[in-house]
Each structure stands twice: as C-alpha cells, then as structure tokens.
Tab-separated table of C-alpha atoms in Angstrom:
chain	number	residue	atom	x	y	z
A	929	MET	CA	162.125	-22.317	90.505
A	930	GLU	CA	164.637	-23.897	92.872
A	931	THR	CA	164.491	-27.239	90.865
A	932	CYS	CA	165.999	-25.544	87.585
A	933	TRP	CA	169.447	-24.462	89.765
A	934	VAL	CA	169.170	-27.231	91.994
A	935	TYR	CA	169.125	-29.679	89.068
A	936	SER	CA	171.826	-27.741	87.192
A	937	VAL	CA	174.174	-27.890	90.083
A	938	LEU	CA	173.528	-31.902	90.778
A	939	ALA	CA	174.356	-32.364	87.043
A	940	PHE	CA	177.256	-30.422	87.078
A	941	LEU	CA	178.856	-32.505	90.108
A	942	ALA	CA	177.522	-35.517	88.396
A	943	SER	CA	179.444	-34.678	85.397
A	944	LEU	CA	182.775	-33.742	87.392
A	945	MET	CA	182.687	-36.665	89.042
A	946	GLY	CA	181.904	-39.035	85.934
A	947	PHE	CA	178.405	-40.115	86.362
A	948	ALA	CA	175.907	-40.426	83.570
A	949	ARG	CA	172.999	-39.003	85.701
A	950	VAL	CA	171.990	-38.742	89.028
A	951	LEU	CA	168.345	-37.469	89.310
A	952	SER	CA	165.771	-36.274	87.126
A	953	PRO	CA	164.092	-32.689	87.058
A	954	LEU	CA	161.075	-34.520	87.675
A	955	SER	CA	162.134	-36.158	90.849
A	956	LEU	CA	163.472	-32.826	92.482
A	957	PHE	CA	160.190	-31.194	91.648
A	958	ALA	CA	158.046	-33.966	93.422
A	959	ALA	CA	160.422	-33.731	96.328
A	960	TYR	CA	159.816	-30.076	96.927
A	961	TRP	CA	155.882	-30.719	96.148
A	962	ILE	CA	155.982	-33.323	98.940
A	963	ALA	CA	157.573	-31.514	101.210
A	964	LEU	CA	155.207	-28.297	100.512
A	965	VAL	CA	152.452	-30.412	101.435
A	966	VAL	CA	153.772	-32.006	104.210
A	967	GLY	CA	154.867	-28.443	105.615
A	968	ARG	CA	151.115	-27.133	105.449
A	969	VAL	CA	149.597	-30.155	106.804
A	970	LEU	CA	151.598	-30.959	109.699
A	971	PRO	CA	151.486	-27.836	111.728
A	972	ARG	CA	147.504	-28.185	111.385
A	973	ARG	CA	147.731	-31.377	113.430
A	974	LYS	CA	147.507	-31.351	117.019
A	975	GLU	CA	149.684	-34.450	117.720
A	976	ARG	CA	152.791	-34.054	119.862
A	977	TRP	CA	155.435	-31.958	118.471
A	978	TRP	CA	158.058	-34.897	118.470
A	979	ILE	CA	155.274	-36.971	116.539
A	980	LEU	CA	155.078	-34.200	113.963
A	981	GLN	CA	158.694	-34.511	113.702
A	982	ALA	CA	158.943	-38.385	113.262
A	983	ILE	CA	156.226	-38.318	110.372
A	984	ALA	CA	157.962	-35.300	108.696
A	985	LEU	CA	161.480	-37.645	108.920
A	986	GLY	CA	159.374	-40.426	107.962
A	987	VAL	CA	158.054	-38.904	104.642
A	988	ALA	CA	161.559	-37.521	104.132
A	989	LEU	CA	163.173	-41.065	104.134
A	990	VAL	CA	160.186	-42.774	101.996
A	991	THR	CA	160.694	-40.017	99.638
A	992	MET	CA	164.582	-40.543	99.351
A	993	VAL	CA	164.105	-44.463	98.960
A	994	SER	CA	161.588	-43.847	96.292
A	995	VAL	CA	163.458	-41.225	94.295
A	996	ALA	CA	166.466	-43.589	94.564
A	997	ARG	CA	164.417	-46.522	93.252
A	998	ILE	CA	163.164	-44.921	90.332
A	999	GLU	CA	166.309	-43.092	88.867
A	1000	LEU	CA	169.112	-45.523	90.228
A	1001	TYR	CA	167.406	-48.533	90.070
A	1002	PRO	CA	164.985	-48.477	86.986
A	1003	ARG	CA	165.365	-51.840	85.662
A	1004	LEU	CA	164.776	-53.744	88.552
A	1005	ASP	CA	161.224	-55.419	88.658
A	1006	LEU	CA	158.679	-53.691	90.552
A	1007	LEU	CA	158.578	-56.279	93.692
A	1008	ASP	CA	162.146	-56.757	93.534
A	1009	PHE	CA	163.972	-55.102	96.913
A	1010	SER	CA	167.184	-56.832	96.487
A	1011	TRP	CA	168.493	-53.494	95.824
A	1012	LEU	CA	167.364	-51.986	98.946
A	1013	PRO	CA	170.074	-53.503	101.426
A	1014	ARG	CA	172.891	-52.555	99.099
A	1015	TYR	CA	171.625	-48.822	98.910
A	1016	VAL	CA	171.409	-48.546	102.624
A	1017	VAL	CA	175.018	-50.056	102.625
A	1018	ILE	CA	176.412	-47.616	100.209
A	1019	LEU	CA	174.757	-44.453	102.160
A	1020	ALA	CA	176.329	-45.480	105.251
A	1021	SER	CA	180.053	-45.859	103.691
A	1022	PHE	CA	182.321	-43.150	102.595
A	1023	THR	CA	185.028	-45.086	102.276
A	1024	GLY	CA	185.041	-45.522	98.434
A	1025	GLY	CA	184.060	-41.616	98.018
A	1026	ILE	CA	181.115	-39.672	97.019
A	1027	VAL	CA	179.306	-41.973	94.649
A	1028	ALA	CA	175.986	-41.298	92.538
A	1029	GLU	CA	173.827	-42.638	95.581
A	1030	HIS	CA	175.104	-40.197	97.815
A	1031	LEU	CA	174.674	-37.290	95.605
A	1032	ALA	CA	171.106	-38.708	94.841
A	1033	ALA	CA	170.243	-38.722	98.741
A	1034	ILE	CA	171.810	-35.104	99.372
A	1035	GLY	CA	169.796	-33.468	96.603
A	1036	VAL	CA	166.428	-35.076	97.765
A	1037	LEU	CA	167.199	-34.453	101.034
A	1038	TYR	CA	168.068	-30.449	100.115
A	1039	ALA	CA	164.827	-30.364	98.491
A	1040	PHE	CA	162.714	-31.690	101.170
A	1041	ILE	CA	164.141	-29.211	103.602
A	1042	ARG	CA	163.604	-26.347	101.263
A	1043	GLY	CA	159.968	-27.529	100.619
A	1044	LEU	CA	159.171	-28.085	104.369
A	1045	GLY	CA	160.470	-24.270	104.934
A	1046	PHE	CA	158.272	-22.940	102.132
A	1047	GLY	CA	155.186	-24.534	103.495
A	1048	GLN	CA	155.670	-22.605	106.803
A	1049	ARG	CA	155.934	-19.285	105.234
A	1050	PRO	CA	153.546	-17.156	103.068
A	1051	MET	CA	154.877	-16.695	99.462
A	1052	THR	CA	155.004	-13.135	99.581
A	1053	LEU	CA	156.369	-10.868	97.213
A	1054	TRP	CA	159.423	-10.216	99.046
A	1055	PHE	CA	160.283	-13.506	99.997
A	1056	THR	CA	159.977	-14.559	96.425
A	1057	GLY	CA	161.870	-12.013	95.120
A	1058	PHE	CA	164.689	-12.931	97.359
A	1059	GLN	CA	164.545	-16.635	95.989
A	1060	PHE	CA	164.620	-15.352	92.414
A	1061	ARG	CA	168.200	-13.308	93.342
A	1062	LEU	CA	169.465	-16.256	95.387
A	1063	GLY	CA	169.000	-18.273	92.129
A	1064	ILE	CA	170.688	-15.828	89.757
A	1065	VAL	CA	173.787	-15.786	92.324
A	1066	VAL	CA	174.027	-19.686	91.703
A	1067	PHE	CA	173.826	-20.035	88.210
A	1068	PHE	CA	176.441	-17.339	87.816
A	1069	LEU	CA	178.604	-19.023	90.604
A	1070	LEU	CA	178.188	-22.640	88.582
A	1071	PHE	CA	179.099	-20.809	85.054
A	1072	PHE	CA	182.188	-19.254	86.747
A	1073	VAL	CA	183.010	-22.559	88.515
A	1074	ALA	CA	182.306	-24.460	85.426
A	1075	SER	CA	184.501	-22.183	83.380
A	1076	PHE	CA	187.742	-23.221	85.147
A	1077	LEU	CA	187.093	-27.034	86.081
A	1078	LYS	CA	185.167	-28.614	83.328
A	1079	PRO	CA	182.541	-27.139	80.514
A	1080	PHE	CA	178.917	-27.194	81.463
A	1081	ASP	CA	176.265	-25.771	79.697
A	1082	PRO	CA	173.009	-25.053	81.892
A	1083	SER	CA	171.721	-22.531	79.495
A	1084	LEU	CA	168.286	-24.630	78.983
A	1085	TRP	CA	167.489	-24.691	82.683
A	1086	LEU	CA	168.377	-20.904	83.118
A	1087	LEU	CA	166.097	-20.359	80.481
A	1088	ALA	CA	163.202	-22.373	82.445
A	1089	TYR	CA	164.110	-21.024	85.726
A	1090	PHE	CA	163.655	-17.155	84.206
A	1091	PHE	CA	160.013	-18.507	82.788
A	1092	VAL	CA	159.122	-20.074	85.945
A	1093	ALA	CA	160.746	-17.408	88.431
A	1094	LEU	CA	158.816	-14.391	86.280
A	1095	LEU	CA	155.438	-16.234	86.549
A	1096	ALA	CA	156.013	-16.783	90.276
A	1097	LEU	CA	156.717	-12.917	90.460
A	1098	ALA	CA	153.489	-12.041	89.101
A	1099	LEU	CA	151.791	-14.417	91.014
A	1100	ALA	CA	153.103	-13.209	94.255
A	1101	ARG	CA	152.538	-9.669	93.224
A	1102	VAL	CA	148.947	-10.273	92.463
A	1103	ASP	CA	148.231	-12.208	95.425
A	1104	GLU	CA	149.716	-9.230	97.530
A	1105	MET	CA	147.428	-6.651	95.905
A	1106	GLU	CA	144.522	-9.121	97.295
A	1107	SER	CA	142.560	-8.181	93.734
A	1108	ASP	CA	139.072	-9.648	93.127
A	1109	VAL	CA	139.853	-10.662	89.804
A	1110	ARG	CA	138.485	-13.745	88.694
A	1111	PHE	CA	141.141	-15.890	87.409
A	1112	GLY	CA	140.482	-18.479	84.532
A	1113	PRO	CA	142.052	-19.955	81.279
A	1114	ARG	CA	142.201	-16.753	79.513
A	1115	TRP	CA	143.745	-14.947	82.482
A	1116	ALA	CA	146.551	-17.504	82.666
A	1117	ILE	CA	147.198	-17.628	79.262
A	1118	THR	CA	147.747	-13.615	79.087
A	1119	LEU	CA	150.073	-14.214	82.071
A	1120	VAL	CA	151.900	-16.860	80.012
A	1121	ALA	CA	151.976	-14.981	76.929
A	1122	SER	CA	153.238	-11.813	78.954
A	1123	VAL	CA	156.300	-13.880	80.224
A	1124	ALA	CA	156.958	-15.813	77.094
A	1125	LEU	CA	156.978	-12.025	75.183
A	1126	VAL	CA	159.776	-10.759	77.986
A	1127	ILE	CA	161.615	-13.906	77.586
A	1128	PHE	CA	161.525	-13.418	73.814
A	1129	LEU	CA	162.710	-9.691	74.438
A	1130	GLY	CA	165.393	-10.677	76.344
A	1131	LEU	CA	166.874	-13.012	73.658
A	1132	ALA	CA	166.453	-11.004	70.956
A	1133	LEU	CA	168.412	-8.281	72.828
A	1134	LEU	CA	171.132	-11.423	73.485
A	1135	GLN	CA	171.855	-11.346	69.962
A	1136	VAL	CA	172.575	-7.681	69.765
A	1137	LEU	CA	174.716	-7.456	72.422
A	1138	THR	CA	177.519	-9.679	71.975
A	1139	LEU	CA	181.202	-9.232	72.080
A	1140	ASP	CA	181.347	-8.731	68.141
A	1141	THR	CA	178.883	-5.935	68.801
A	1142	ALA	CA	180.906	-4.369	71.469
A	1143	SER	CA	183.681	-4.813	69.046
A	1144	ALA	CA	182.164	-2.817	66.016
A	1145	VAL	CA	180.925	-0.343	68.308
A	1146	LEU	CA	184.706	0.286	69.647
A	1147	GLN	CA	185.937	0.556	65.786
A	1148	TRP	CA	182.812	3.008	65.106
A	1149	PHE	CA	184.253	5.455	68.053
A	1150	ALA	CA	188.064	4.786	66.911
A	1151	PRO	CA	188.703	8.324	65.457
A	1152	LEU	CA	187.302	9.562	68.701
A	1153	TRP	CA	190.309	8.031	70.205
A	1154	ASN	CA	193.135	10.188	68.374
A	1155	ILE	CA	190.915	13.102	70.199
A	1156	VAL	CA	191.528	11.466	73.489
A	1157	VAL	CA	195.266	11.058	73.029
A	1158	ILE	CA	195.452	14.714	72.155
A	1159	ILE	CA	193.660	15.900	75.282
A	1160	ILE	CA	195.586	13.670	77.464
A	1161	GLY	CA	198.838	14.734	75.671
A	1162	VAL	CA	197.732	18.336	76.768
A	1163	ILE	CA	197.400	17.841	80.294
A	1164	VAL	CA	200.184	15.287	80.647
A	1165	PHE	CA	202.923	17.076	79.266
A	1166	PRO	CA	202.724	20.474	81.308
A	1167	ALA	CA	201.797	18.373	84.377
A	1168	ALA	CA	205.378	16.611	83.690
A	1169	LEU	CA	206.902	19.967	83.276
A	1170	LEU	CA	205.410	21.058	86.541
A	1171	LEU	CA	206.491	17.783	88.475
A	1172	ALA	CA	210.206	18.224	87.123
A	1173	TRP	CA	210.207	22.010	88.578
A	1174	LEU	CA	208.790	20.861	92.114
A	1175	VAL	CA	211.749	18.082	92.182
A	1176	GLU	CA	214.325	20.812	91.257
A	1177	LEU	CA	212.623	23.158	93.808
A	1178	LEU	CA	212.399	20.415	96.611
A	1179	SER	CA	215.989	18.772	95.983
A	1180	PRO	CA	218.110	20.901	98.322
A	1181	LEU	CA	215.234	20.029	101.136
A	1182	ILE	CA	215.576	16.352	100.676
A	1183	ALA	CA	219.052	16.755	100.580
A	1184	GLY	CA	219.044	18.231	104.039
A	1185	PHE	CA	216.523	16.029	105.179
A	1186	GLY	CA	219.003	12.507	103.936
A	1187	ASN	CA	221.828	14.504	106.047
A	1188	LEU	CA	219.518	14.456	109.510
A	1189	LEU	CA	218.797	11.024	109.099
A	1190	GLN	CA	222.577	10.367	108.591
A	1191	ALA	CA	223.511	12.360	111.763
A	1192	LEU	CA	220.463	10.519	113.846
A	1193	GLY	CA	222.126	6.996	112.669
A	1194	ASN	CA	225.214	7.977	113.910
A	1195	LEU	CA	223.589	8.515	117.392
A	1196	ILE	CA	222.806	4.931	117.466
A	1197	PRO	CA	225.491	2.764	119.724
A	1198	PRO	CA	227.424	0.132	117.832
A	1199	ASN	CA	225.774	-2.864	119.364
A	1200	THR	CA	222.281	-2.040	117.928
A	1201	ALA	CA	223.334	-3.143	114.273
A	1202	ASP	CA	223.929	-6.558	115.978
A	1203	ASN	CA	220.601	-6.409	117.688
A	1204	LEU	CA	218.739	-5.663	114.460
A	1205	ARG	CA	220.111	-8.451	112.577
A	1206	LYS	CA	219.209	-10.871	115.178
A	1207	ALA	CA	215.847	-9.154	115.096
A	1208	GLN	CA	215.978	-9.602	111.331
A	1209	ALA	CA	216.832	-13.273	111.528
A	1210	GLN	CA	214.126	-14.309	114.196
A	1211	ALA	CA	211.711	-12.235	111.961
A	1212	GLY	CA	212.895	-14.534	108.854
A	1213	GLN	CA	212.043	-17.774	110.723
A	1214	LEU	CA	208.535	-16.439	111.350
A	1215	SER	CA	207.986	-15.214	107.854
A	1216	PHE	CA	206.104	-18.837	107.150
A	1217	LEU	CA	203.470	-17.520	109.090
A	1218	GLU	CA	203.045	-14.164	106.695
A	1219	PRO	CA	200.762	-15.768	103.879
A	1220	ILE	CA	198.814	-17.560	106.701
A	1221	LEU	CA	198.110	-14.124	108.166
A	1222	LYS	CA	197.317	-12.730	105.291
A	1223	THR	CA	194.478	-15.266	104.285
A	1224	LEU	CA	193.045	-14.935	107.557
A	1225	LEU	CA	192.859	-11.609	107.676
A	1226	VAL	CA	191.241	-11.664	104.220
A	1227	LEU	CA	188.824	-14.306	105.623
A	1228	ALA	CA	187.876	-12.004	108.460
A	1229	VAL	CA	187.106	-9.240	106.249
A	1230	VAL	CA	184.865	-11.232	103.782
A	1231	LEU	CA	183.070	-12.849	106.370
A	1232	THR	CA	182.791	-9.696	108.382
A	1233	VAL	CA	181.240	-8.142	105.126
A	1234	GLY	CA	178.787	-11.012	104.577
A	1235	TYR	CA	177.965	-11.072	108.262
A	1236	LEU	CA	177.060	-7.063	107.989
A	1237	ILE	CA	174.868	-7.878	104.607
A	1238	ALA	CA	172.969	-10.805	106.046
A	1239	ASN	CA	172.502	-8.940	109.169
A	1240	ALA	CA	171.287	-5.571	107.531
A	1241	LEU	CA	169.080	-7.851	105.169
A	1242	ASN	CA	167.506	-9.608	108.237
A	1243	ARG	CA	166.791	-6.114	110.124
A	1244	ARG	CA	165.219	-5.233	107.357
A	1245	MET	CA	162.788	-8.161	106.834
A	1246	LYS	CA	162.329	-7.959	110.919
A	1247	GLN	CA	161.114	-4.607	110.343
A	1248	ILE	CA	158.875	-5.486	107.569
A	1249	GLU	CA	157.286	-8.155	109.676
A	1250	ASP	CA	157.220	-6.047	113.046
A	1251	ASP	CA	155.608	-3.088	110.892
A	1252	ARG	CA	152.960	-5.857	109.434
A	1253	TYR	CA	151.921	-7.228	113.101
A	1254	THR	CA	151.537	-3.386	114.276
A	1255	ARG	CA	149.195	-2.552	111.341
A	1256	GLU	CA	147.417	-5.805	111.876
A	1257	SER	CA	147.115	-5.502	115.611
A	1258	LEU	CA	145.212	-2.374	115.813
A	1259	SER	CA	141.843	-3.373	117.528
A	1260	GLU	CA	138.465	-2.130	115.790
A	1261	ASP	CA	138.294	1.130	117.958
A	1262	GLU	CA	141.834	2.040	117.190
A	1263	ARG	CA	141.506	1.340	113.590
A	1264	ARG	CA	138.297	3.599	113.451
A	1265	ALA	CA	140.037	6.618	115.400
A	1266	ALA	CA	142.646	6.114	112.383
A	1267	ARG	CA	139.808	6.746	109.978
A	1268	ALA	CA	138.392	9.132	111.601
A	1269	GLY	CA	141.671	10.906	111.654
A	1270	SER	CA	142.573	10.555	108.319
A	1271	ARG	CA	140.016	9.492	105.898
A	1272	PRO	CA	141.076	8.224	102.515
A	1273	LYS	CA	140.047	10.148	99.565
A	1274	TYR	CA	139.014	7.110	97.502
A	1275	ALA	CA	136.694	4.349	98.649
A	1276	PRO	CA	138.506	0.771	99.225
A	1277	PRO	CA	137.913	-2.017	96.852
A	1278	ARG	CA	135.185	-4.190	97.784
A	1279	ARG	CA	135.884	-7.666	98.843
A	1280	ARG	CA	133.821	-10.662	99.442
A	1281	ALA	CA	132.655	-11.943	102.891
A	1282	GLY	CA	135.110	-14.882	102.853
A	1283	SER	CA	138.163	-12.689	102.247
A	1284	ILE	CA	137.120	-10.131	105.049
A	1285	ALA	CA	136.639	-12.992	107.470
A	1286	ALA	CA	139.833	-14.338	106.682
A	1287	GLU	CA	141.589	-11.342	107.377
A	1288	SER	CA	139.998	-10.302	110.456
A	1289	ILE	CA	141.059	-14.047	111.772
A	1290	ARG	CA	144.499	-13.084	110.451
A	1291	ARG	CA	144.461	-10.046	112.392
A	1292	ILE	CA	143.199	-10.647	115.581
A	1293	TYR	CA	146.049	-13.984	115.792
A	1294	ALA	CA	148.537	-11.350	115.145
A	1295	ALA	CA	147.249	-9.088	118.024
A	1296	LEU	CA	147.399	-12.059	120.052
A	1297	VAL	CA	150.745	-12.673	119.103
A	1298	ALA	CA	151.734	-8.868	119.478
A	1299	ARG	CA	150.282	-8.786	122.965
A	1300	ALA	CA	151.712	-12.036	124.117
A	1301	GLY	CA	155.281	-10.936	122.967
A	1302	GLU	CA	154.557	-7.579	124.553
A	1303	ALA	CA	153.924	-9.407	128.001
A	1304	GLY	CA	157.146	-11.460	127.432
A	1305	LEU	CA	155.802	-14.518	125.617
A	1306	PRO	CA	157.401	-13.919	122.031
A	1307	ARG	CA	156.716	-16.490	119.312
A	1308	ALA	CA	159.803	-17.898	117.861
A	1309	LEU	CA	160.401	-17.382	114.085
A	1310	ALA	CA	160.099	-21.078	113.363
A	1311	GLU	CA	157.541	-22.030	115.761
A	1312	THR	CA	154.457	-23.090	114.366
A	1313	PRO	CA	150.852	-22.049	115.764
A	1314	TYR	CA	150.038	-25.460	117.570
A	1315	GLU	CA	153.914	-25.252	119.327
A	1316	TYR	CA	153.164	-21.924	120.324
A	1317	LEU	CA	149.893	-22.619	121.850
A	1318	PRO	CA	150.917	-24.860	124.799
A	1319	ARG	CA	152.699	-21.732	126.296
A	1320	LEU	CA	150.161	-19.519	125.939
A	1321	GLU	CA	147.618	-21.900	127.664
A	1322	ARG	CA	150.251	-22.227	130.647
A	1323	ALA	CA	150.559	-18.658	130.741
A	1324	TRP	CA	146.986	-17.673	130.903
A	1325	HIS	CA	145.567	-20.815	131.541
A	1326	ALA	CA	141.867	-19.119	132.527
A	1327	GLN	CA	141.666	-18.287	128.664
A	1328	ALA	CA	142.899	-21.491	127.263
A	1329	ALA	CA	139.439	-22.384	125.681
A	1330	ALA	CA	139.747	-18.711	124.074
A	1331	LEU	CA	143.422	-19.421	122.608
A	1332	ARG	CA	142.716	-22.554	121.262
A	1333	ALA	CA	139.723	-21.490	119.230
A	1334	ILE	CA	141.689	-18.557	117.739
A	1335	THR	CA	144.736	-20.482	117.283
A	1336	ASP	CA	142.462	-22.928	115.279
A	1337	ALA	CA	140.754	-20.613	113.273
A	1338	TYR	CA	143.932	-19.076	112.451
A	1339	VAL	CA	145.447	-22.246	110.797
A	1340	ALA	CA	142.146	-23.242	109.413
A	1341	VAL	CA	141.863	-19.322	107.414
A	1342	HIS	CA	145.640	-19.287	107.151
A	1343	TYR	CA	147.348	-22.990	106.007
A	1344	GLY	CA	143.560	-24.650	105.277
A	1345	GLU	CA	142.232	-21.685	103.619
A	1346	ARG	CA	138.584	-22.441	104.770
A	1347	GLU	CA	136.144	-19.677	104.650
A	1348	LEU	CA	134.720	-18.875	108.069
A	1349	ALA	CA	130.880	-17.356	108.343
A	1350	LEU	CA	130.878	-13.539	109.950
A	1351	ALA	CA	128.986	-15.319	113.024
A	1352	GLU	CA	132.120	-17.218	113.860
A	1353	VAL	CA	134.303	-14.330	113.525
A	1354	ASN	CA	132.261	-11.878	115.808
A	1355	GLN	CA	132.402	-15.106	118.476
A	1356	LEU	CA	136.294	-15.112	117.991
A	1357	ARG	CA	136.375	-11.267	118.209
A	1358	GLU	CA	134.525	-11.305	121.425
A	1359	ALA	CA	136.651	-14.182	122.893
A	1360	TRP	CA	139.859	-12.253	121.969
A	1361	GLN	CA	138.614	-9.160	123.718
A	1362	ARG	CA	138.126	-11.247	126.825
A	1363	ALA	CA	141.560	-12.590	126.300
A	1364	GLU	CA	143.295	-9.452	125.710
A	1365	LYS	CA	141.548	-7.725	128.794
A	1366	VAL	CA	143.293	-10.598	130.813
A	1367	ILE	CA	146.649	-10.586	129.277
A	1368	LEU	CA	146.892	-6.728	129.745
A	1369	THR	CA	145.788	-6.962	133.218
A	1370	VAL	CA	148.570	-9.857	134.077
A	1371	LYS	CA	151.213	-7.561	132.105
A	1372	ALA	CA	150.104	-4.736	134.377
A	1373	ASN	CA	150.077	-6.527	137.736
A	1374	SER	CA	153.730	-8.018	136.595
A	1375	LYS	CA	155.276	-4.649	135.910
A	1376	ASP	CA	153.518	-3.238	139.400
A	1377	ALA	CA	155.333	-5.912	141.246
A	1378	ASP	CA	158.681	-5.260	139.374
A	1379	ALA	CA	158.236	-1.422	140.722
A	1380	ARG	CA	157.695	-2.805	144.119
A	1381	ARG	CA	160.935	-4.704	144.179
C-alpha cells in the first residue's frame, strides 16, 4: 500500500527538481519487505539490544547502497565499485543542493524505517484501516500541491493503491474473524475478482459523476430557480420593510446615545488627545508585529487542533489495546466463572489444536504483561519481548526460568507462527500460575510496606 503513494511523492519531487527518475516501485517494495523480515526476525534473537540495533542499521545501509547501485548506476559492470566513493561523497555533501542520490537515499531509508515498524506490529484491521486513510490523505495533498507547482498525474498509482488496499483490508478482516476456512487458489481468485469488481464499479461511477453531469443536472433543475427567486422575494421584501420601520422607530434613541457620547467626550481633559496621538504613533511603529502575531495565532490554533485530534486517536487506540489485554489476561477460573454467569446462546466455532495453543500462549503472555504493569513494571510501546524480559527477571529473579520460557513461547508463536503441543501449553500455564502468585505476593508486600510508611 505505502509503496504506491511513497513512489508517487518521490516521482513528483524528482520531476519538480528536474530528475528523470530516482527510484522504481520495485526497489521501494523490496526495501519494505527486507525491513519487514528484519523487524520480525531480530526480536526473536537473544543477543544484546545494541547488537540487534547494529544489525538493523547494517542491513539498512546495505539495502540503501544496493538500491543506489541498481537504480542510479545501472550501466557499470557488476564488479565495478568505482561509483561507491563518489556516492558516499555526494551523500555527505549538501553544498550543491538536493540531488538524485539524496532523494533516493531518503526514500529507501523511509521505507526501511516504516517496514521495521510494520514488523513489530500485528496487521490488525484497525491498523490497516489507519494506513489506508493515511494514503488517501497523502494522495489528496499530492494532487493539491501538484495543481499549484507542476502538473503531475499519479492516477495509475492511485488505482494500484486502492487495489492493494482493498485486498489488505479484506485479509485483515478475515484474520480478525479467526476463520477456519482453508485458503487456496479458488479463494484467492474470488477475493481478487471481488476487489476488481469494486474498482470497476468505482470507475464506472466516475464516468457519470463529472462536472458535465453536474452542469446538466443544474440545467435540468433551472426552472425551479424561478420558484426560489419568488420565495426569496416574498421573504426579503417584507423583512426590508420591517427593518426600515425599526430603524425609523429607534432613530431618536440612536440620536440621544450620540449626544451622550459627545457629552462624555467633553469631559476628557485637553491633553488627553495628545496622549492618544502619541499612543497611536507608538502603535504605528509596532504595526509590523500584527501579521506576525496573526500568523502565530493561526499556527497555534492549527497545532492545537492537530494535537487534540492525535491525542484523541491515541487514547482510542490505547483503550482498544487495554480492553484486549483485559480480556486476554483473564485466568482460566475467571473465564469459567464468566461463562457460567452469562452463557452464550450459540456454540463457539471449533478451532484447530494449534490455534487454541497459540491463543493460550498469547493470553498467558498478555496476563504476564498486565500483572507486571499492575506491579509497577509496565512494558513500553516500543519495547520488544526480549528487551522487556531482563527487567522482569531482575524484578522477580526467583521466577526467571518461568518468565524466560513464557517469553520464548510467545515469540515463537506470535512472530515465528510455530505451533506448540498442548502438553507444552499446560506446562507453561502451570509455570505462569506459580509466577503469578509470586508477583501478586510481592505486589501485596509492597503495598503493605507503603501503607506502613
């Protein structure tokens, strides 16, 4: 999805700066996928944090250099590295302005950073829908800016964007429903055909909903305009007569108010007028500040509104995540009690043993994160499971083995999509029950100590 609008923006900037071409869509797509794989694989490693960061940085640099070699220096021999020093010097120098090498590097690095972020997050329907809306906003701004600066037509990539975006939304919805449908070629053909049909209907509507159509509709309703004019005349003419009568009625009151103001003006000392003129002269000297203050006021209003919108979206997202953690952190006894209190009227769908095991591991880890957060050790949003694990082990070192086993199982299931046997899940659940008792005991002792203080 993002490859479409990122490539369109880069192509517009290159056209604006006079470059023939900077990057191809395939290079950007490859950068996204490499970063996505790195973002999925590295958190499963057990090396130190700085080592993983160095590996990610090294892969990003190799990707950037490889894309530059393919896109910017395609005519050189395969083993000719004479371009590399020149490329590094150009990247490090900005004296000649922004050149094609800079634009290509910015595009690849942006795609790589975004791909790393995608690798750390589940592709839920909410997240995919947000990315879809973001792309629409970017395309709208691109068309708007291009209408003022330079003609540019990314319609082809807009069409491709909607095609892959609809596919992504459909797949995210199917994944969220946790369906047991066996996906195969027939299912894929049906999905692609459905998306193509939706886009075809949209293009058909575009042929109808045009400016010419709007003009024809207005001409068709033109006879109604006379009726509207008559209605306005019937309303406006009596209102004008009424307004004239009110002005005539209130004219003595207005005249008396003017006399009162004149009498009050006579009470002002003579030197007050000089002071007012001096104040006006000083205000005239500071008149250059007026547009600056107005601009700052407009910026403050825009930033405040943007902050409020972003804060509201962030609160909504955090609420959704908290609700999910609350649902998943229920223990087996609590879930059994909840089902006994309000039994569903329908039988839940049957699930495979592997999916049940994976869901149990996710809930155990979610319960671990929730209990640790309640005990004063929350997990940061950008913190990977293996970055979070050392802090857990330092806080409850007696349960370090259980905490590591739970983390390993969660990473294997959530990132590696490996299926665990039910016996392993039962062992992990018993280990979590023991660890949970320790966490709750330490939390209770801490509260008692605080109360005694």
